[in-house]
Amino acid sequence: MQKLVKDGVLYLRIRNLGEFYKISNLTKDLVTLEKAVSGVAPGQFGVFYYFSAQKYKVIVSSAKIT
């Protein structure tokens, strides 16, 4: 996962997705996304246990990336 800050806004590029996505609610969504992508939150973000291309859309949707 790559990070890009432009004009004070954080954008993330997730592996295999290519494009950058803007985080709309920086604190909450970034934590959610990072845990989802790394898969280090068992029991807390159950839908994100597995890191795969199939799950990216769920991650993007749940993390409120616009």
CSV table of N, CA and C in Angstrom, one decimal:
chain,number,residue,atom,x,y,z
A,1,MET,N,0.8,-1.2,0.0
A,1,MET,CA,0.0,0.0,0.0
A,1,MET,C,0.9,1.2,0.0
A,2,GLN,N,0.7,2.1,-1.0
A,2,GLN,CA,1.5,3.3,-1.1
A,2,GLN,C,0.7,4.5,-0.7
A,3,LYS,N,1.4,5.5,-0.1
A,3,LYS,CA,0.7,6.7,0.4
A,3,LYS,C,1.2,7.9,-0.4
A,4,LEU,N,0.3,8.8,-0.7
A,4,LEU,CA,0.6,10.0,-1.4
A,4,LEU,C,-0.2,11.1,-0.8
A,5,VAL,N,0.5,12.2,-0.3
A,5,VAL,CA,-0.1,13.3,0.2
A,5,VAL,C,-0.1,14.4,-0.8
A,6,LYS,N,-1.2,15.0,-1.2
A,6,LYS,CA,-1.3,16.0,-2.1
A,6,LYS,C,-2.3,17.1,-1.7
A,7,ASP,N,-1.8,18.3,-1.5
A,7,ASP,CA,-2.7,19.4,-1.1
A,7,ASP,C,-3.3,19.1,0.3
A,8,GLY,N,-2.5,18.4,1.1
A,8,GLY,CA,-3.0,18.1,2.5
A,8,GLY,C,-4.0,16.9,2.6
A,9,VAL,N,-4.2,16.2,1.4
A,9,VAL,CA,-5.1,15.1,1.4
A,9,VAL,C,-4.3,13.8,1.2
A,10,LEU,N,-4.7,12.8,2.0
A,10,LEU,CA,-4.0,11.5,1.9
A,10,LEU,C,-4.7,10.6,0.9
A,11,TYR,N,-3.9,10.1,-0.1
A,11,TYR,CA,-4.4,9.2,-1.0
A,11,TYR,C,-3.6,7.8,-0.9
A,12,LEU,N,-4.3,6.7,-1.0
A,12,LEU,CA,-3.7,5.4,-0.9
A,12,LEU,C,-3.8,4.7,-2.2
A,13,ARG,N,-2.7,4.0,-2.6
A,13,ARG,CA,-2.8,3.1,-3.7
A,13,ARG,C,-2.6,1.7,-3.2
A,14,ILE,N,-3.6,0.9,-3.4
A,14,ILE,CA,-3.6,-0.5,-2.9
A,14,ILE,C,-3.1,-1.4,-3.9
A,15,ARG,N,-2.2,-2.4,-3.5
A,15,ARG,CA,-1.6,-3.3,-4.5
A,15,ARG,C,-2.7,-4.0,-5.3
A,16,ASN,N,-2.4,-4.1,-6.6
A,16,ASN,CA,-3.3,-4.7,-7.6
A,16,ASN,C,-4.5,-3.9,-8.0
A,17,LEU,N,-4.7,-2.7,-7.4
A,17,LEU,CA,-5.8,-1.9,-7.8
A,17,LEU,C,-5.2,-0.8,-8.7
A,18,GLY,N,-4.0,-0.3,-8.4
A,18,GLY,CA,-3.3,0.6,-9.3
A,18,GLY,C,-3.6,2.1,-9.0
A,19,GLU,N,-4.9,2.5,-9.0
A,19,GLU,CA,-5.2,3.9,-8.8
A,19,GLU,C,-5.1,4.3,-7.4
A,20,PHE,N,-5.1,5.6,-7.2
A,20,PHE,CA,-5.1,6.1,-5.8
A,20,PHE,C,-6.5,6.4,-5.4
A,21,TYR,N,-6.8,6.2,-4.1
A,21,TYR,CA,-8.1,6.4,-3.5
A,21,TYR,C,-7.9,7.4,-2.4
A,22,LYS,N,-8.8,8.4,-2.4
A,22,LYS,CA,-8.8,9.4,-1.3
A,22,LYS,C,-9.5,8.9,-0.1
A,23,ILE,N,-8.9,9.2,1.1
A,23,ILE,CA,-9.5,8.8,2.4
A,23,ILE,C,-10.4,10.0,2.8
A,24,SER,N,-11.7,9.7,3.0
A,24,SER,CA,-12.6,10.8,3.3
A,24,SER,C,-12.7,11.1,4.8
A,25,ASN,N,-12.4,10.1,5.6
A,25,ASN,CA,-12.4,10.3,7.1
A,25,ASN,C,-11.1,9.8,7.6
A,26,LEU,N,-10.1,10.6,7.5
A,26,LEU,CA,-8.7,10.2,7.7
A,26,LEU,C,-8.4,9.3,8.8
A,27,THR,N,-8.7,9.7,10.1
A,27,THR,CA,-8.4,8.9,11.2
A,27,THR,C,-9.0,7.5,11.3
A,28,LYS,N,-10.3,7.5,11.2
A,28,LYS,CA,-11.1,6.3,11.3
A,28,LYS,C,-10.8,5.4,10.1
A,29,ASP,N,-11.0,5.9,8.9
A,29,ASP,CA,-10.9,5.1,7.7
A,29,ASP,C,-9.5,4.5,7.5
A,30,LEU,N,-8.5,5.3,7.8
A,30,LEU,CA,-7.1,4.9,7.6
A,30,LEU,C,-6.8,3.7,8.4
A,31,VAL,N,-7.2,3.8,9.7
A,31,VAL,CA,-7.0,2.6,10.6
A,31,VAL,C,-7.8,1.4,10.1
A,32,THR,N,-9.0,1.6,9.7
A,32,THR,CA,-9.8,0.5,9.2
A,32,THR,C,-9.1,-0.1,8.0
A,33,LEU,N,-8.7,0.7,7.0
A,33,LEU,CA,-8.1,0.2,5.8
A,33,LEU,C,-6.8,-0.5,6.1
A,34,GLU,N,-5.9,0.1,6.9
A,34,GLU,CA,-4.7,-0.5,7.2
A,34,GLU,C,-4.8,-1.9,7.8
A,35,LYS,N,-5.8,-2.0,8.8
A,35,LYS,CA,-6.0,-3.3,9.4
A,35,LYS,C,-6.6,-4.3,8.4
A,36,ALA,N,-7.5,-3.8,7.5
A,36,ALA,CA,-8.1,-4.6,6.5
A,36,ALA,C,-7.0,-5.2,5.6
A,37,VAL,N,-6.2,-4.3,5.1
A,37,VAL,CA,-5.2,-4.7,4.1
A,37,VAL,C,-4.1,-5.6,4.7
A,38,SER,N,-3.7,-5.3,6.0
A,38,SER,CA,-2.7,-6.2,6.6
A,38,SER,C,-3.3,-7.4,7.2
A,39,GLY,N,-4.6,-7.4,7.4
A,39,GLY,CA,-5.2,-8.6,8.0
A,39,GLY,C,-4.9,-8.8,9.5
A,40,VAL,N,-4.6,-7.8,10.2
A,40,VAL,CA,-4.1,-7.9,11.6
A,40,VAL,C,-5.2,-7.6,12.6
A,41,ALA,N,-6.5,-7.7,12.2
A,41,ALA,CA,-7.5,-7.4,13.2
A,41,ALA,C,-8.6,-8.5,13.3
A,42,PRO,N,-8.1,-9.7,13.6
A,42,PRO,CA,-9.1,-10.8,13.6
A,42,PRO,C,-10.1,-10.6,14.8
A,43,GLY,N,-11.4,-10.8,14.5
A,43,GLY,CA,-12.4,-10.6,15.5
A,43,GLY,C,-12.9,-9.2,15.5
A,44,GLN,N,-12.2,-8.3,14.9
A,44,GLN,CA,-12.7,-6.9,14.9
A,44,GLN,C,-13.2,-6.5,13.5
A,45,PHE,N,-12.5,-6.9,12.5
A,45,PHE,CA,-12.9,-6.6,11.1
A,45,PHE,C,-13.0,-7.9,10.4
A,46,GLY,N,-13.9,-8.8,10.8
A,46,GLY,CA,-13.9,-10.1,10.3
A,46,GLY,C,-14.0,-10.3,8.8
A,47,VAL,N,-14.6,-9.3,8.1
A,47,VAL,CA,-14.7,-9.5,6.7
A,47,VAL,C,-13.4,-9.3,6.0
A,48,PHE,N,-12.4,-8.8,6.8
A,48,PHE,CA,-11.1,-8.4,6.2
A,48,PHE,C,-10.0,-9.4,6.5
A,49,TYR,N,-10.4,-10.6,7.0
A,49,TYR,CA,-9.4,-11.6,7.4
A,49,TYR,C,-8.4,-11.9,6.3
A,50,TYR,N,-8.9,-12.0,5.0
A,50,TYR,CA,-8.1,-12.4,3.9
A,50,TYR,C,-7.8,-11.3,3.0
A,51,PHE,N,-6.5,-11.2,2.6
A,51,PHE,CA,-6.0,-10.2,1.7
A,51,PHE,C,-6.0,-10.7,0.3
A,52,SER,N,-7.1,-10.4,-0.5
A,52,SER,CA,-7.1,-10.9,-1.9
A,52,SER,C,-7.9,-9.9,-2.7
A,53,ALA,N,-7.7,-10.0,-4.0
A,53,ALA,CA,-8.3,-9.1,-5.0
A,53,ALA,C,-9.8,-9.1,-4.8
A,54,GLN,N,-10.4,-10.2,-4.5
A,54,GLN,CA,-11.8,-10.4,-4.3
A,54,GLN,C,-12.3,-9.4,-3.2
A,55,LYS,N,-11.5,-9.2,-2.2
A,55,LYS,CA,-11.9,-8.4,-1.0
A,55,LYS,C,-11.7,-6.9,-1.2
A,56,TYR,N,-10.9,-6.5,-2.2
A,56,TYR,CA,-10.6,-5.1,-2.3
A,56,TYR,C,-11.8,-4.2,-2.4
A,57,LYS,N,-12.9,-4.6,-3.1
A,57,LYS,CA,-14.0,-3.8,-3.3
A,57,LYS,C,-14.8,-3.6,-1.9
A,58,VAL,N,-14.8,-4.6,-1.1
A,58,VAL,CA,-15.3,-4.6,0.2
A,58,VAL,C,-14.5,-3.6,1.1
A,59,ILE,N,-13.2,-3.7,1.0
A,59,ILE,CA,-12.4,-2.8,1.7
A,59,ILE,C,-12.6,-1.3,1.3
A,60,VAL,N,-12.6,-1.1,0.0
A,60,VAL,CA,-12.8,0.2,-0.5
A,60,VAL,C,-14.2,0.8,-0.1
A,61,SER,N,-15.2,0.0,-0.2
A,61,SER,CA,-16.5,0.4,0.2
A,61,SER,C,-16.6,0.7,1.7
A,62,SER,N,-16.1,-0.2,2.5
A,62,SER,CA,-16.2,-0.1,4.0
A,62,SER,C,-15.4,1.1,4.5
A,63,ALA,N,-14.3,1.4,3.8
A,63,ALA,CA,-13.4,2.4,4.3
A,63,ALA,C,-13.8,3.8,3.8
A,64,LYS,N,-14.9,3.9,3.1
A,64,LYS,CA,-15.5,5.1,2.7
A,64,LYS,C,-14.5,5.9,1.8
A,65,ILE,N,-13.8,5.2,0.9
A,65,ILE,CA,-12.9,5.9,0.0
A,65,ILE,C,-13.7,6.4,-1.2
A,66,THR,N,-13.4,7.7,-1.5
A,66,THR,CA,-14.2,8.3,-2.6
A,66,THR,C,-13.2,8.6,-3.7
